[in-house]
PDB file of C-alpha atoms in Angstrom:
ATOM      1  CA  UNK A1181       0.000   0.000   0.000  1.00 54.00           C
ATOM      2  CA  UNK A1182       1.394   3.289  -0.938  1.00 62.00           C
ATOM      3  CA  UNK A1183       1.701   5.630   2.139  1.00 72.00           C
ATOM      4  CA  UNK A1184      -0.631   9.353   1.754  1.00 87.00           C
ATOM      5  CA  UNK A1185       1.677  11.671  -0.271  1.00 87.00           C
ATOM      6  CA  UNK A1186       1.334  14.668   2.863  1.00 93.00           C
ATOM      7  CA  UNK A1187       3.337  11.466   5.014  1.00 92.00           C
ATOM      8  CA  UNK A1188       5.524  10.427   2.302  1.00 92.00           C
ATOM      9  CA  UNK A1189       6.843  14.740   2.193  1.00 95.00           C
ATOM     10  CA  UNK A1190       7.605  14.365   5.895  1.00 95.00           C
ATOM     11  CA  UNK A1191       9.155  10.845   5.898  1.00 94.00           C
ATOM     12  CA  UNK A1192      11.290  12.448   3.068  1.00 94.00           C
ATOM     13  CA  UNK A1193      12.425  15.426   5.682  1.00 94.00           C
ATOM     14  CA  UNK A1194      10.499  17.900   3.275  1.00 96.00           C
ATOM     15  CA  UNK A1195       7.827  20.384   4.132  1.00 96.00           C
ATOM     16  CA  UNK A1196       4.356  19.477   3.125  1.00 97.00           C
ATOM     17  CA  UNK A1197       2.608  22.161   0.552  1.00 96.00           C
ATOM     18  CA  UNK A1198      -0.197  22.254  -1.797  1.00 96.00           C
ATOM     19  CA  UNK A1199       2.394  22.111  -4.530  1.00 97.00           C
ATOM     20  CA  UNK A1200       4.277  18.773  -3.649  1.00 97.00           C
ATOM     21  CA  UNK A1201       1.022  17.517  -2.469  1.00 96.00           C
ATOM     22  CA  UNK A1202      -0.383  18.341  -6.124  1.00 96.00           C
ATOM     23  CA  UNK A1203       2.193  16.859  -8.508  1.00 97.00           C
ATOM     24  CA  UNK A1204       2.256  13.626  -6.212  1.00 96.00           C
ATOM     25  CA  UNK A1205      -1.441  13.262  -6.574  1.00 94.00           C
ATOM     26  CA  UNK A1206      -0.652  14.009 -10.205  1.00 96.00           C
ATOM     27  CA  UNK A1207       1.567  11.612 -10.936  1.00 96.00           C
ATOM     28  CA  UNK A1208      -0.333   8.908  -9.637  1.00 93.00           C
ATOM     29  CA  UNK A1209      -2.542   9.561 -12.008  1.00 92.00           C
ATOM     30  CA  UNK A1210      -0.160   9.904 -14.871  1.00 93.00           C
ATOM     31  CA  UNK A1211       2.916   7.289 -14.616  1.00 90.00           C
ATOM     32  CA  UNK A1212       5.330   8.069 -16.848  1.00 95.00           C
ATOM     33  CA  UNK A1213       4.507  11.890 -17.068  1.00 96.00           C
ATOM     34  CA  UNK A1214       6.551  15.135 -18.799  1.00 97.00           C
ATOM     35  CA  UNK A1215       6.876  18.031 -16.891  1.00 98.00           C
ATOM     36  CA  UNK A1216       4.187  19.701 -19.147  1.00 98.00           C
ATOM     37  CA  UNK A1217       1.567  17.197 -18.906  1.00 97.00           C
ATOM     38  CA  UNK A1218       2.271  17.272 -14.980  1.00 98.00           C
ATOM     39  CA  UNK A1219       1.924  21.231 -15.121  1.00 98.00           C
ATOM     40  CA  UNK A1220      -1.519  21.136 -17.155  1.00 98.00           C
ATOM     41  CA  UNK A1221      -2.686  18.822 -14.483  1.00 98.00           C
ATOM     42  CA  UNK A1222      -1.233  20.117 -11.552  1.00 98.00           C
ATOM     43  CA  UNK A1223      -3.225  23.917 -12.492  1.00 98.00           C
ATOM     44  CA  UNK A1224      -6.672  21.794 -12.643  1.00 96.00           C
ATOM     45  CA  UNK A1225      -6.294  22.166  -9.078  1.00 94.00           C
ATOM     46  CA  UNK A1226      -4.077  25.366  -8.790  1.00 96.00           C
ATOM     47  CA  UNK A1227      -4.815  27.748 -11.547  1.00 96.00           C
ATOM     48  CA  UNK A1228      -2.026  29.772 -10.460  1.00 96.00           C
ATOM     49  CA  UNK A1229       0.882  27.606 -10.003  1.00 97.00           C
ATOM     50  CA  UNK A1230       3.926  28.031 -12.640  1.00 98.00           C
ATOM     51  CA  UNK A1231       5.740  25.857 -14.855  1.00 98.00           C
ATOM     52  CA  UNK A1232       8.348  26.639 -13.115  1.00 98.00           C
ATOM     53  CA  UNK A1233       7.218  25.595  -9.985  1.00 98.00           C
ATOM     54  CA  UNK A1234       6.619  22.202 -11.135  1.00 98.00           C
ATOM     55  CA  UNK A1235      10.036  22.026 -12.181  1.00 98.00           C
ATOM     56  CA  UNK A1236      11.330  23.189  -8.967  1.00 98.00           C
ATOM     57  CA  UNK A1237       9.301  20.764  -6.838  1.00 98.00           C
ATOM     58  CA  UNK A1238      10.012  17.922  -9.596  1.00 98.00           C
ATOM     59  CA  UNK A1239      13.798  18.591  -8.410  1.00 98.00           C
ATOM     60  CA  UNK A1240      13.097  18.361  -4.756  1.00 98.00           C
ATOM     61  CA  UNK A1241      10.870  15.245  -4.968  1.00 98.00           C
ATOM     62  CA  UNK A1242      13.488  13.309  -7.139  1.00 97.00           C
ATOM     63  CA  UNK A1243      15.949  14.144  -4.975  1.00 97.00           C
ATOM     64  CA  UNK A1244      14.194  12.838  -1.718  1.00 96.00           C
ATOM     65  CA  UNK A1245      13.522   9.586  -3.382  1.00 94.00           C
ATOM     66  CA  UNK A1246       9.741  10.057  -3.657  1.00 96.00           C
ATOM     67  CA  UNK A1247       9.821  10.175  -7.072  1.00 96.00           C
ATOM     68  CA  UNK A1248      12.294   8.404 -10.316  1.00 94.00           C
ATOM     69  CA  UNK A1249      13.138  10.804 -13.604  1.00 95.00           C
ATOM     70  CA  UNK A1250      13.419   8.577 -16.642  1.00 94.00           C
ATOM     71  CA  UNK A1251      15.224   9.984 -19.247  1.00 92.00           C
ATOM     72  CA  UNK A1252      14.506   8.173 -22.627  1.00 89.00           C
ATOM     73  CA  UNK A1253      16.828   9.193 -25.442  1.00 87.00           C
ATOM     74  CA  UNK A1254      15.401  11.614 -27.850  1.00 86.00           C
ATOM     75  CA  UNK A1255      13.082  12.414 -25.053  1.00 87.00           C
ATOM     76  CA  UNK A1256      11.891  14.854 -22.527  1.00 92.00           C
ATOM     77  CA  UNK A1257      12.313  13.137 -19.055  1.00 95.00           C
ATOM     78  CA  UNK A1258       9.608  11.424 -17.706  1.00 96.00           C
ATOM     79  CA  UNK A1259       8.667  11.373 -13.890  1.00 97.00           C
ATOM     80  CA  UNK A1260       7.238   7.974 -12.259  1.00 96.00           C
ATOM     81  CA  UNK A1261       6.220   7.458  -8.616  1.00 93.00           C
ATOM     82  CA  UNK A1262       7.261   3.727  -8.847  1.00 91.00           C
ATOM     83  CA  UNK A1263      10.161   3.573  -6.837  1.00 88.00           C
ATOM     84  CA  UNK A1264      12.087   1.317  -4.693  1.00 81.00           C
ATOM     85  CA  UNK A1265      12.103  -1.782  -7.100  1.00 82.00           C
ATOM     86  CA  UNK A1266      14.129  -3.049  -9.826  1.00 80.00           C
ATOM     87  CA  UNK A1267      12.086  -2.303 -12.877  1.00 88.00           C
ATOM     88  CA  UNK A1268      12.991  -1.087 -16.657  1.00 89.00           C
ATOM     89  CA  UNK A1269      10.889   0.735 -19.087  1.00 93.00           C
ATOM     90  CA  UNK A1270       9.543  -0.808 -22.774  1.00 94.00           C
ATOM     91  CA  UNK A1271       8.922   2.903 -25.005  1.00 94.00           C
ATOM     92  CA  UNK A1272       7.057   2.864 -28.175  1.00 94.00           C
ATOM     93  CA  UNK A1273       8.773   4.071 -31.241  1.00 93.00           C
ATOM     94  CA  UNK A1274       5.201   4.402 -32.978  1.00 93.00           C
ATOM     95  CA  UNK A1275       3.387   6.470 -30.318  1.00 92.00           C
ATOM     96  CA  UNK A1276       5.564   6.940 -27.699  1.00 90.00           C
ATOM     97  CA  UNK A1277       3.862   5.214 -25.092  1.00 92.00           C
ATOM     98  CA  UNK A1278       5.674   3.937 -21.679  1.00 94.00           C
ATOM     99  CA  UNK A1279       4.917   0.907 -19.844  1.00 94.00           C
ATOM    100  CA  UNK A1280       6.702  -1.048 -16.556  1.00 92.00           C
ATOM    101  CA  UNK A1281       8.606  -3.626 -17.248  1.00 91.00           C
ATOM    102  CA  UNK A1282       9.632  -5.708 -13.874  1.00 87.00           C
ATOM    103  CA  UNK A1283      13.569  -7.398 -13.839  1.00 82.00           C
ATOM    104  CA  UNK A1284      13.493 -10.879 -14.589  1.00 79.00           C
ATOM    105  CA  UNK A1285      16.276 -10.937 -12.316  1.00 76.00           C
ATOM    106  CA  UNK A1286      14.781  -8.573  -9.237  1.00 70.00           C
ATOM    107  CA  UNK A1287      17.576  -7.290  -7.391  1.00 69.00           C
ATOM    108  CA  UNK A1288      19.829  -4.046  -8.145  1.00 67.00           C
ATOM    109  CA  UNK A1289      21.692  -4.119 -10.287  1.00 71.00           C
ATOM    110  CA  UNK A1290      20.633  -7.166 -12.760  1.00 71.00           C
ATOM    111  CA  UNK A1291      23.470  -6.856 -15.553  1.00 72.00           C
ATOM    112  CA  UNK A1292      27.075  -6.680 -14.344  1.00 70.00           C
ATOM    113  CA  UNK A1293      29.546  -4.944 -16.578  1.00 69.00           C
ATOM    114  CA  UNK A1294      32.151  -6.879 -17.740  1.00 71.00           C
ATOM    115  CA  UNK A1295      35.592  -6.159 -15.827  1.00 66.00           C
ATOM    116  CA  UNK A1296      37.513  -2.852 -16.844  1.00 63.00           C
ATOM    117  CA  UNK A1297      40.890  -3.415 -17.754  1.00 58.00           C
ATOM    118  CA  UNK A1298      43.984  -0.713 -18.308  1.00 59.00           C
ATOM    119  CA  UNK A1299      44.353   2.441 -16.131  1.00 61.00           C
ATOM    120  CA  UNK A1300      40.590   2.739 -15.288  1.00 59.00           C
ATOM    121  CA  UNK A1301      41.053  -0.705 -13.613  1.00 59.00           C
ATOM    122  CA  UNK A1302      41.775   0.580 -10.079  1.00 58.00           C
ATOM    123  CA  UNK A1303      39.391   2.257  -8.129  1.00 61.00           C
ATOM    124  CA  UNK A1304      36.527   1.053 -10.412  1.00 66.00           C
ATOM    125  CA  UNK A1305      32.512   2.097  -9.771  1.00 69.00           C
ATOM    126  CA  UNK A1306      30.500   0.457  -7.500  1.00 73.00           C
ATOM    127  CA  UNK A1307      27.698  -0.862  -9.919  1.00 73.00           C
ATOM    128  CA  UNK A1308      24.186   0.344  -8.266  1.00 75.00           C
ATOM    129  CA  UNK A1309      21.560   0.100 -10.462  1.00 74.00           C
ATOM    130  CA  UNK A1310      21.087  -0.572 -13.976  1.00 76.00           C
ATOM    131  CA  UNK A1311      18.868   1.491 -16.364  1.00 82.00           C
ATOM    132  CA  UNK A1312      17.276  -0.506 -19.150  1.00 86.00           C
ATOM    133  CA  UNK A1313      15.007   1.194 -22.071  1.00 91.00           C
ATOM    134  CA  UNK A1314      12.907  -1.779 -24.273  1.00 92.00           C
ATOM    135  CA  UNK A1315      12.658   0.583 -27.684  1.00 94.00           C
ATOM    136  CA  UNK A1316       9.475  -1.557 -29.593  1.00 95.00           C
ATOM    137  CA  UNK A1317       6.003  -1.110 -30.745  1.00 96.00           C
ATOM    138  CA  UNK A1318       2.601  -1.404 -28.408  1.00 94.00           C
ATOM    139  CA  UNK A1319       0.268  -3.531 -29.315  1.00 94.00           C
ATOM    140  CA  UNK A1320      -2.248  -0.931 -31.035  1.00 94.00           C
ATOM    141  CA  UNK A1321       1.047   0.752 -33.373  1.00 96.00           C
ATOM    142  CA  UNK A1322       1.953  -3.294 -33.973  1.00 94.00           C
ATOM    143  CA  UNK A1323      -1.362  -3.879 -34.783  1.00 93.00           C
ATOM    144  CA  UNK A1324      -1.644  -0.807 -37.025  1.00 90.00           C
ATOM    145  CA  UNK A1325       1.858  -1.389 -38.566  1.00 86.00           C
ATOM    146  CA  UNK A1326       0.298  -4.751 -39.659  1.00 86.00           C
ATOM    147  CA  UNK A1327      -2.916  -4.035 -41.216  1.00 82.00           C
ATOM    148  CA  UNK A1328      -0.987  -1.182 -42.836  1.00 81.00           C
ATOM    149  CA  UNK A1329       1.185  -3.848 -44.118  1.00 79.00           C
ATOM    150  CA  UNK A1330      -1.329  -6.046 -45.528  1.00 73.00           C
ATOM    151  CA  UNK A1331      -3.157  -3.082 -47.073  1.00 70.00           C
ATOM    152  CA  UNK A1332      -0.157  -2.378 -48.974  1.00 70.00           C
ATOM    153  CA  UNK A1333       0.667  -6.140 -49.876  1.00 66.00           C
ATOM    154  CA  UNK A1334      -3.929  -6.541 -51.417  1.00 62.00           C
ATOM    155  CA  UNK A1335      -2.827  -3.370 -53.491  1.00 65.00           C
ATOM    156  CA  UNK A1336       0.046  -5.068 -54.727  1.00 66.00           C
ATOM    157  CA  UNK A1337      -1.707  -8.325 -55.291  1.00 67.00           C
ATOM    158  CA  UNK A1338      -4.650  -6.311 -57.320  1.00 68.00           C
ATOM    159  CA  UNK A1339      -2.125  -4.053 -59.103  1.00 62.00           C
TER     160      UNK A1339
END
């Protein structure tokens, strides 16, 4: 069960205001959200709040941990309130559309780099986590992609 989002602020050492309290409830609403979609939501319930103000408490809630930034490439970053877990992201390349993808391995991180070699050797990361991005198509732009397909391979067959 996800804790309130006024409780998760505190537990996170942050002061609880309408504008934290509003892009949380946001983004539960909209996994996998850009800052502008967040904004237009967030002013449904505060007319007045800025764009910058989302980006400000975007900053502060990513950096507490009570929210991830996704950045796929070619992108604007994304903001998700699934956190704490090992999980990757499959994109769309049709539509864009984001969806969860959970580790088949589970714990942090689930690839390990092959060992460095040469003067980078010593003194080498400490691996973390692991980011992976899934680049495909959804179901609907697969399923368009087909019929679109066999449209185009009846008007060659009746050319």
């Amino acid at each position: 069960m996800t804790p309130e989002p006024a409780d998760s602020i505190r537990s996170a050492g942050l002061r609880v205001t309408s504008q934290r309290l509003a892009v949380l409830e946001a983004l539960d609403g909209l996994p996998h959200a850009d800052t502008d979609t967040i904004h237009r939501r967030v002013r449904e319930a505060q007319p007045d709040i800025s764009l910058q103000s989302v980006y400000v408490v975007l900053g502060a809630l990513t950096e507490a941990g009570l929210i991830r930034r996704i950045e796929p490439a070619g992108s604007p970053a994304l903001y998700e309130r699934r956190i704490g877990d090992n999980h990757h992201h499959a994109i769309c390349t049709g539509c864009g559309a984001v969806q969860d993808i959970d580790c088949a391995v589970g714990h942090a991180p689930c690839l390990t780099p092959a060992q460095p070699t040469g003067p980078a050797a010593p003194g080498t990361f400490a691996i973390m986590t692991a980011e992976v991005t899934y680049w495909g198509l959804c179901p609907a732009c697969h399923q368009n992609s087909q019929n679109q397909q066999n449209s185009q391979n009846h008007k060659k067959e009746n050319a």
